[in-house]
Short mmCIF file of N, CA and C and ligand atoms in Angstrom, two decimals:
data_model
loop_
_atom_site.label_atom_id
_atom_site.label_comp_id
_atom_site.label_asym_id
_atom_site.label_seq_id
_atom_site.Cartn_x
_atom_site.Cartn_y
_atom_site.Cartn_z
N MET A 1 -15.75 -5.75 7.28
CA MET A 1 -15.18 -4.16 6.46
C MET A 1 -13.84 -4.69 6.00
N ILE A 2 -14.03 -4.34 4.78
CA ILE A 2 -12.95 -4.05 3.34
C ILE A 2 -12.13 -3.36 3.48
N LEU A 3 -10.95 -3.45 3.69
CA LEU A 3 -9.75 -2.60 3.58
C LEU A 3 -9.20 -2.32 2.18
N VAL A 4 -9.82 -1.04 1.51
CA VAL A 4 -9.18 -0.60 -0.04
C VAL A 4 -8.75 0.45 0.00
N SER A 5 -7.15 -0.10 -0.78
CA SER A 5 -6.59 1.34 -0.74
C SER A 5 -6.78 2.40 -1.39
N GLY A 6 -7.21 3.65 -0.96
CA GLY A 6 -8.16 4.52 -1.82
C GLY A 6 -7.86 5.13 -2.37
N CYS A 7 -6.22 5.65 -3.61
CA CYS A 7 -6.27 5.79 -4.88
C CYS A 7 -6.98 4.74 -6.13
N LEU A 8 -7.68 3.94 -5.41
CA LEU A 8 -8.58 2.41 -6.55
C LEU A 8 -10.15 3.21 -6.22
N ILE A 9 -10.92 3.78 -5.12
CA ILE A 9 -12.06 3.94 -5.25
C ILE A 9 -11.48 5.68 -5.29
N GLY A 10 -10.89 6.63 -5.80
CA GLY A 10 -11.03 7.25 -6.58
C GLY A 10 -10.17 8.84 -5.40
N LEU A 11 -9.56 8.49 -4.54
CA LEU A 11 -9.18 9.23 -3.41
C LEU A 11 -7.77 9.83 -4.01
N GLU A 12 -7.19 11.06 -4.03
CA GLU A 12 -6.34 11.99 -5.24
C GLU A 12 -5.20 11.60 -4.06
N CYS A 13 -4.54 10.29 -3.72
CA CYS A 13 -3.66 10.01 -2.36
C CYS A 13 -2.37 9.52 -3.29
N ARG A 14 -2.37 9.62 -4.78
CA ARG A 14 -1.04 8.83 -5.36
C ARG A 14 0.19 9.61 -5.46
N TYR A 15 1.09 9.00 -5.59
CA TYR A 15 2.88 10.08 -4.73
C TYR A 15 2.48 11.55 -6.26
N ASP A 16 1.99 11.45 -7.28
CA ASP A 16 1.21 12.63 -8.05
C ASP A 16 0.29 13.31 -7.75
N GLY A 17 -0.23 12.75 -7.11
CA GLY A 17 -1.82 13.38 -6.69
C GLY A 17 -2.57 13.60 -7.24
N SER A 18 -2.24 11.71 -7.90
CA SER A 18 -3.15 11.35 -9.13
C SER A 18 -4.24 9.96 -8.41
N ALA A 19 -5.88 10.17 -8.56
CA ALA A 19 -5.66 8.67 -8.16
C ALA A 19 -6.00 7.48 -9.48
N LYS A 20 -6.37 6.47 -9.01
CA LYS A 20 -6.50 5.61 -9.94
C LYS A 20 -8.72 4.73 -9.75
N LYS A 21 -8.69 5.18 -9.83
CA LYS A 21 -10.05 5.18 -9.96
C LYS A 21 -10.56 3.48 -10.61
N ASN A 22 -11.18 2.67 -9.93
CA ASN A 22 -11.21 1.54 -10.48
C ASN A 22 -12.95 1.31 -10.31
N ASP A 23 -14.09 1.43 -11.38
CA ASP A 23 -14.95 1.51 -11.71
C ASP A 23 -15.90 -0.46 -11.46
N GLY A 24 -15.04 -0.30 -11.70
CA GLY A 24 -14.99 -2.27 -11.35
C GLY A 24 -14.97 -2.60 -10.24
N LEU A 25 -14.36 -1.94 -9.49
CA LEU A 25 -14.11 -3.01 -8.21
C LEU A 25 -14.91 -2.20 -7.12
N LEU A 26 -15.32 -0.94 -7.58
CA LEU A 26 -16.74 -0.45 -6.71
C LEU A 26 -17.87 -0.75 -7.25
N ALA A 27 -18.71 -1.13 -8.18
CA ALA A 27 -19.31 -1.36 -9.13
C ALA A 27 -19.34 -3.42 -8.22
N SER A 28 -18.44 -3.74 -7.86
CA SER A 28 -18.77 -4.88 -6.91
C SER A 28 -18.42 -5.03 -5.54
N LEU A 29 -17.91 -4.07 -4.96
CA LEU A 29 -17.91 -3.90 -3.45
C LEU A 29 -19.14 -2.73 -3.45
N LYS A 30 -20.58 -2.85 -3.86
CA LYS A 30 -21.47 -2.03 -3.73
C LYS A 30 -21.81 -1.84 -2.02
N GLY A 31 -22.23 -1.94 -1.47
CA GLY A 31 -23.48 -2.43 -0.37
C GLY A 31 -22.46 -2.78 0.79
N SER A 32 -20.81 -3.18 0.58
CA SER A 32 -20.22 -3.47 1.54
C SER A 32 -19.66 -2.27 2.32
N ASP A 33 -19.06 -2.54 3.63
CA ASP A 33 -18.41 -2.33 4.54
C ASP A 33 -17.47 -1.58 3.86
N ILE A 34 -16.72 -1.01 3.59
CA ILE A 34 -15.04 -0.57 2.98
C ILE A 34 -14.56 0.33 3.32
N LEU A 35 -13.09 -0.14 3.56
CA LEU A 35 -12.37 1.62 4.83
C LEU A 35 -11.26 1.43 4.03
N PRO A 36 -11.52 2.74 3.13
CA PRO A 36 -10.53 3.44 2.47
C PRO A 36 -9.56 3.70 2.71
N PHE A 37 -7.73 3.58 2.95
CA PHE A 37 -6.55 4.16 3.48
C PHE A 37 -5.52 4.08 1.98
N CYS A 38 -4.82 4.87 3.02
CA CYS A 38 -3.22 5.04 2.01
C CYS A 38 -1.78 5.26 2.77
N PRO A 39 -1.43 4.22 3.28
CA PRO A 39 -0.28 3.67 3.49
C PRO A 39 0.67 4.54 3.64
N GLU A 40 0.86 5.10 2.52
CA GLU A 40 2.11 6.13 2.86
C GLU A 40 1.26 7.87 3.38
N GLN A 41 0.46 8.30 3.00
CA GLN A 41 -0.07 8.92 3.63
C GLN A 41 -0.57 9.07 4.84
N MET A 42 -0.89 7.98 5.74
CA MET A 42 -0.64 7.51 6.47
C MET A 42 0.24 6.90 7.92
N GLY A 43 1.42 6.72 6.61
CA GLY A 43 3.47 7.20 7.17
C GLY A 43 4.15 8.70 7.57
N GLY A 44 2.92 9.23 7.20
CA GLY A 44 3.58 10.75 7.19
C GLY A 44 4.12 11.73 6.06
N LEU A 45 4.15 10.98 4.73
CA LEU A 45 3.75 11.53 4.05
C LEU A 45 3.21 11.99 2.96
N PRO A 46 3.64 12.98 2.26
CA PRO A 46 3.01 14.26 1.89
C PRO A 46 2.44 14.03 0.64
N THR A 47 1.09 14.34 -0.54
CA THR A 47 1.33 14.04 -1.42
C THR A 47 0.63 15.52 -1.65
N PRO A 48 1.10 16.01 -3.19
CA PRO A 48 2.19 14.41 -3.95
C PRO A 48 3.21 14.82 -3.49
N ARG A 49 4.21 12.77 -3.62
CA ARG A 49 5.66 13.00 -3.07
C ARG A 49 6.15 13.34 -4.15
N PRO A 50 7.81 12.83 -4.26
CA PRO A 50 8.09 12.03 -5.36
C PRO A 50 8.64 10.56 -4.58
N ARG A 51 7.79 9.61 -6.34
CA ARG A 51 8.21 8.71 -6.11
C ARG A 51 9.23 7.73 -5.56
N ALA A 52 8.56 6.51 -5.09
CA ALA A 52 9.45 5.99 -3.66
C ALA A 52 9.82 4.44 -5.24
N GLU A 53 10.54 3.25 -4.30
CA GLU A 53 11.24 1.91 -4.93
C GLU A 53 11.52 1.41 -4.15
N ILE A 54 11.72 -0.22 -3.42
CA ILE A 54 11.93 -0.99 -2.49
C ILE A 54 13.44 -0.69 -3.27
N VAL A 55 14.36 -0.95 -3.13
CA VAL A 55 16.42 -0.81 -2.89
C VAL A 55 16.04 -2.19 -1.93
N GLY A 56 16.50 -3.56 -2.39
CA GLY A 56 17.60 -4.77 -1.93
C GLY A 56 16.75 -5.33 -1.65
N GLY A 57 15.37 -5.61 -1.75
CA GLY A 57 14.00 -6.71 -1.57
C GLY A 57 13.30 -6.20 -2.09
N ASP A 58 12.04 -6.88 -1.30
CA ASP A 58 10.50 -6.35 -1.40
C ASP A 58 10.15 -5.89 0.44
N GLY A 59 9.15 -6.02 0.30
CA GLY A 59 8.55 -5.78 1.52
C GLY A 59 8.72 -6.05 2.34
N HIS A 60 8.32 -7.65 2.09
CA HIS A 60 9.14 -8.45 3.66
C HIS A 60 10.70 -8.21 4.00
N ASN A 61 11.44 -7.69 3.06
CA ASN A 61 12.97 -7.67 3.66
C ASN A 61 13.10 -5.86 4.16
N VAL A 62 11.84 -5.16 3.85
CA VAL A 62 12.09 -4.18 4.15
C VAL A 62 11.49 -4.17 5.66
N LEU A 63 10.43 -4.78 6.29
CA LEU A 63 9.94 -4.65 7.47
C LEU A 63 11.10 -5.38 8.03
N ALA A 64 12.20 -6.94 8.01
CA ALA A 64 12.91 -7.62 8.50
C ALA A 64 14.79 -6.51 7.91
N HIS A 65 14.51 -4.78 7.97
CA HIS A 65 15.62 -4.13 8.04
C HIS A 65 17.02 -4.37 6.97
N SER A 66 16.13 -6.06 6.27
CA SER A 66 17.15 -6.21 5.16
C SER A 66 17.04 -5.24 3.84
N ALA A 67 16.27 -4.70 3.42
CA ALA A 67 15.97 -3.48 2.29
C ALA A 67 15.26 -1.98 2.65
N ARG A 68 15.73 -1.27 1.88
CA ARG A 68 15.34 -0.07 1.81
C ARG A 68 13.95 0.11 1.05
N VAL A 69 13.57 1.63 1.72
CA VAL A 69 13.04 1.71 0.52
C VAL A 69 12.89 3.62 -0.44
N VAL A 70 13.58 3.68 -1.47
CA VAL A 70 14.20 5.14 -1.08
C VAL A 70 14.07 5.97 -2.33
N SER A 71 13.48 7.46 -2.39
CA SER A 71 12.37 7.91 -3.09
C SER A 71 13.19 8.28 -4.27
N GLN A 72 12.76 8.80 -5.82
CA GLN A 72 13.71 9.18 -6.80
C GLN A 72 14.17 10.33 -6.66
N CYS A 73 14.77 10.99 -5.39
CA CYS A 73 15.40 12.08 -4.93
C CYS A 73 17.00 12.17 -4.08
N GLY A 74 16.46 10.00 -4.19
CA GLY A 74 17.45 9.83 -3.52
C GLY A 74 17.29 10.08 -1.85
N THR A 75 16.20 9.87 -1.24
CA THR A 75 15.99 9.99 0.14
C THR A 75 15.26 9.33 0.90
N ASP A 76 16.31 8.07 2.26
CA ASP A 76 15.77 7.89 2.45
C ASP A 76 14.11 7.24 3.29
N VAL A 77 13.17 6.85 2.44
CA VAL A 77 11.86 6.50 3.44
C VAL A 77 11.18 5.81 3.73
N THR A 78 12.43 4.93 4.13
CA THR A 78 12.05 3.32 5.37
C THR A 78 11.04 3.63 6.07
N LYS A 79 11.29 4.51 6.85
CA LYS A 79 10.83 4.81 8.36
C LYS A 79 9.02 5.31 7.93
N PRO A 80 9.00 6.24 7.22
CA PRO A 80 7.81 6.30 6.81
C PRO A 80 6.87 5.18 6.21
N PHE A 81 7.00 4.21 5.31
CA PHE A 81 6.84 3.24 4.80
C PHE A 81 6.77 2.32 6.04
N ILE A 82 7.08 1.80 6.63
CA ILE A 82 6.67 0.77 7.40
C ILE A 82 5.89 1.50 8.65
N HIS A 83 5.99 2.64 9.42
CA HIS A 83 5.16 3.85 10.18
C HIS A 83 3.26 3.26 9.25
N GLY A 84 3.83 3.63 8.22
CA GLY A 84 2.39 3.25 8.02
C GLY A 84 1.97 2.42 7.22
N ALA A 85 2.75 1.24 7.50
CA ALA A 85 1.71 -0.23 7.08
C ALA A 85 1.78 -0.73 9.21
N MET A 86 2.43 0.06 9.66
CA MET A 86 2.41 0.04 11.06
C MET A 86 0.64 0.43 11.62
N GLU A 87 0.31 1.20 10.95
CA GLU A 87 -0.95 2.21 11.23
C GLU A 87 -2.30 1.37 10.49
N SER A 88 -1.81 0.77 10.17
CA SER A 88 -3.13 0.60 8.89
C SER A 88 -3.48 -1.00 9.79
N MET A 89 -2.19 -1.56 9.61
CA MET A 89 -2.61 -3.13 10.87
C MET A 89 -3.31 -2.15 11.96
N LYS A 90 -3.36 -1.55 12.98
CA LYS A 90 -4.40 -0.48 14.14
C LYS A 90 -5.73 -0.72 13.06
N LEU A 91 -6.24 -0.24 12.22
CA LEU A 91 -7.55 -0.59 11.22
C LEU A 91 -7.98 -1.30 11.91
N VAL A 92 -6.77 -2.28 11.18
CA VAL A 92 -7.42 -4.16 11.30
C VAL A 92 -7.86 -4.62 11.64
N ARG A 93 -6.83 -4.37 13.55
CA ARG A 93 -6.88 -4.59 14.04
C ARG A 93 -8.52 -4.11 15.09
N PHE A 94 -8.31 -2.89 14.86
CA PHE A 94 -10.01 -2.41 15.24
C PHE A 94 -10.96 -2.43 14.63
N PHE A 95 -11.47 -2.95 13.17
CA PHE A 95 -12.28 -2.52 12.19
C PHE A 95 -12.12 -4.34 11.90
N GLY A 96 -11.36 -4.75 12.30
CA GLY A 96 -11.47 -6.12 12.26
C GLY A 96 -11.46 -6.91 10.97
N VAL A 97 -10.18 -6.53 10.45
CA VAL A 97 -10.83 -6.56 8.82
C VAL A 97 -9.65 -7.57 8.34
N THR A 98 -10.49 -8.40 7.57
CA THR A 98 -10.13 -9.41 6.95
C THR A 98 -9.95 -9.83 5.64
N ARG A 99 -10.12 -8.95 4.94
CA ARG A 99 -9.86 -9.13 3.19
C ARG A 99 -10.12 -7.40 2.98
N ALA A 100 -8.34 -6.95 1.84
CA ALA A 100 -8.53 -6.64 1.38
C ALA A 100 -8.46 -5.94 -0.37
N TYR A 101 -8.64 -4.87 -0.67
CA TYR A 101 -8.44 -4.80 -2.30
C TYR A 101 -7.43 -3.82 -2.50
N LEU A 102 -6.14 -3.84 -3.29
CA LEU A 102 -5.18 -3.32 -3.08
C LEU A 102 -4.52 -3.41 -4.45
N LYS A 103 -4.13 -1.73 -4.52
CA LYS A 103 -3.22 -1.21 -5.42
C LYS A 103 -2.10 -2.23 -5.89
N ASP A 104 -2.14 -2.62 -7.14
CA ASP A 104 -1.04 -3.90 -7.19
C ASP A 104 -0.34 -2.35 -8.30
N GLY A 105 1.79 -3.54 -8.17
CA GLY A 105 2.55 -2.78 -8.58
C GLY A 105 3.44 -1.40 -7.66
N SER A 106 2.18 -1.43 -5.91
CA SER A 106 2.45 0.05 -5.04
C SER A 106 4.17 -0.51 -4.33
N PRO A 107 4.99 0.10 -4.03
CA PRO A 107 5.59 -0.11 -3.32
C PRO A 107 5.09 0.00 -1.84
N SER A 108 3.86 0.25 -1.51
CA SER A 108 3.16 -0.52 -0.57
C SER A 108 2.52 -1.07 -0.89
N CYS A 109 1.57 -0.97 -1.65
CA CYS A 109 0.17 -1.85 -1.94
C CYS A 109 0.10 -3.08 -2.35
N GLY A 110 1.47 -3.16 -3.76
CA GLY A 110 1.72 -4.11 -4.61
C GLY A 110 1.58 -5.64 -3.33
N LEU A 111 1.04 -6.71 -4.46
CA LEU A 111 1.23 -7.60 -3.75
C LEU A 111 1.44 -8.80 -5.21
N GLY A 112 2.16 -9.36 -4.95
CA GLY A 112 3.23 -10.65 -6.11
C GLY A 112 3.96 -9.80 -6.80
N THR A 113 3.42 -7.81 -7.07
CA THR A 113 4.61 -7.35 -8.18
C THR A 113 4.71 -6.04 -7.70
N ILE A 114 5.35 -5.89 -7.79
CA ILE A 114 6.43 -3.65 -7.63
C ILE A 114 7.15 -3.42 -8.50
N VAL A 115 7.39 -2.21 -8.59
CA VAL A 115 7.89 -1.71 -9.85
C VAL A 115 9.47 -1.17 -8.87
N ARG A 116 10.30 -1.56 -10.57
CA ARG A 116 11.46 -1.64 -9.36
C ARG A 116 12.27 -0.93 -10.89
N GLU A 117 12.87 -0.13 -10.99
CA GLU A 117 13.64 0.55 -12.33
C GLU A 117 13.03 0.84 -13.94
N GLY A 118 11.76 1.10 -13.16
CA GLY A 118 10.18 0.63 -14.85
C GLY A 118 9.98 -0.70 -14.93
N CYS A 119 9.97 -1.30 -13.98
CA CYS A 119 10.04 -3.01 -14.29
C CYS A 119 9.54 -3.63 -13.75
N GLN A 120 8.27 -3.96 -13.98
CA GLN A 120 7.70 -5.06 -12.50
C GLN A 120 8.36 -6.25 -11.69
N VAL A 121 8.55 -6.15 -11.15
CA VAL A 121 9.41 -7.30 -10.25
C VAL A 121 8.83 -8.14 -9.31
N ARG A 122 9.22 -8.98 -9.23
CA ARG A 122 8.92 -10.67 -8.43
C ARG A 122 8.32 -9.44 -6.76
N GLY A 123 7.34 -9.81 -5.59
CA GLY A 123 7.29 -8.75 -4.65
C GLY A 123 6.43 -8.27 -3.94
N ASP A 124 6.61 -8.08 -2.46
CA ASP A 124 5.25 -7.62 -1.96
C ASP A 124 5.44 -6.23 -1.41
N GLY A 125 4.81 -4.53 -1.20
CA GLY A 125 4.87 -3.55 -0.91
C GLY A 125 5.48 -3.97 0.42
N VAL A 126 5.16 -2.82 1.30
CA VAL A 126 5.41 -2.65 2.69
C VAL A 126 4.31 -2.97 3.78
N CYS A 127 3.30 -2.57 3.10
CA CYS A 127 2.08 -2.51 4.25
C CYS A 127 1.74 -4.43 3.71
N ALA A 128 1.21 -4.42 2.04
CA ALA A 128 0.53 -4.92 1.36
C ALA A 128 1.85 -6.67 2.60
N ALA A 129 3.28 -6.42 3.08
CA ALA A 129 3.72 -7.46 3.11
C ALA A 129 3.66 -8.01 4.32
N LEU A 130 2.96 -6.97 4.77
CA LEU A 130 2.35 -7.02 7.04
C LEU A 130 1.43 -7.28 7.57
N LEU A 131 0.24 -7.22 6.26
CA LEU A 131 -1.31 -7.52 6.27
C LEU A 131 -1.27 -8.45 5.83
N SER A 132 -0.60 -8.96 5.07
CA SER A 132 -0.34 -10.73 4.46
C SER A 132 -0.19 -11.60 5.47
N GLN A 133 1.27 -11.30 6.16
CA GLN A 133 1.64 -11.67 7.48
C GLN A 133 0.68 -11.69 8.94
N ASN A 134 -0.05 -10.96 8.56
CA ASN A 134 -1.04 -10.73 9.91
C ASN A 134 -2.40 -11.73 9.17
N GLY A 135 -2.70 -12.49 8.23
CA GLY A 135 -3.55 -13.38 7.64
C GLY A 135 -4.76 -12.70 6.95
N VAL A 136 -4.46 -11.16 6.63
CA VAL A 136 -5.36 -10.55 5.78
C VAL A 136 -5.68 -11.40 4.24
N ARG A 137 -6.19 -11.40 3.54
CA ARG A 137 -7.05 -12.20 1.92
C ARG A 137 -6.64 -11.25 1.99
N ILE A 138 -6.19 -10.89 0.92
CA ILE A 138 -5.58 -9.61 -0.30
C ILE A 138 -5.85 -9.79 -1.40
N THR A 139 -6.71 -9.12 -2.17
CA THR A 139 -6.84 -9.19 -3.38
C THR A 139 -5.65 -8.41 -4.40
N ALA A 140 -5.26 -8.42 -5.26
CA ALA A 140 -4.10 -6.67 -5.77
C ALA A 140 -5.66 -6.81 -7.07
N ILE A 141 -5.09 -5.28 -7.58
CA ILE A 141 -6.61 -4.72 -8.40
C ILE A 141 -4.95 -4.42 -9.35
S1 LIG B 1 0.30 4.05 -0.93
FE1 LIG B 1 -1.52 2.84 -1.69
S2 LIG B 1 -3.25 4.20 -1.63
FE2 LIG B 1 -1.60 5.88 -0.89
S3 LIG B 1 -1.26 5.33 -3.37
FE3 LIG B 1 -0.49 4.12 -2.86
S4 LIG B 1 -0.86 2.42 -4.13
FE4 LIG B 1 -2.76 3.87 -3.26
#
């Protein structure tokens, strides 16, 4: 079972209610058992929702409670981001997930790169951080 960011397969779960469908990824996964998910929705956030960024570090720091996730309205959304990552781990454990394709740049799904103040900076999103800490092999798309 392969975990895939829902927005990459066309689910309209992004902060602005859009998708980021990746036809190449879908073609390469044809015939595979995929499990679409959206950690921000699973954390209880609505769609659409204000765009959010990690402040003071990356997802690993958020999980260690040394950084926060803040929406563009100034609301602290750290708790739903951590909750969504932990709910995602339930899927990983239940379905025995070992691989994931996650949306690059996201404060949840980004691996290696997240966006801060409109710029790409090094770091992992909150969910990507937790999945990678638990041995899931992630490809950022
Ligand atoms: S949290 Fe992940 S799956 Fe959900 S919209 Fe953002 S990048 Fe896509």
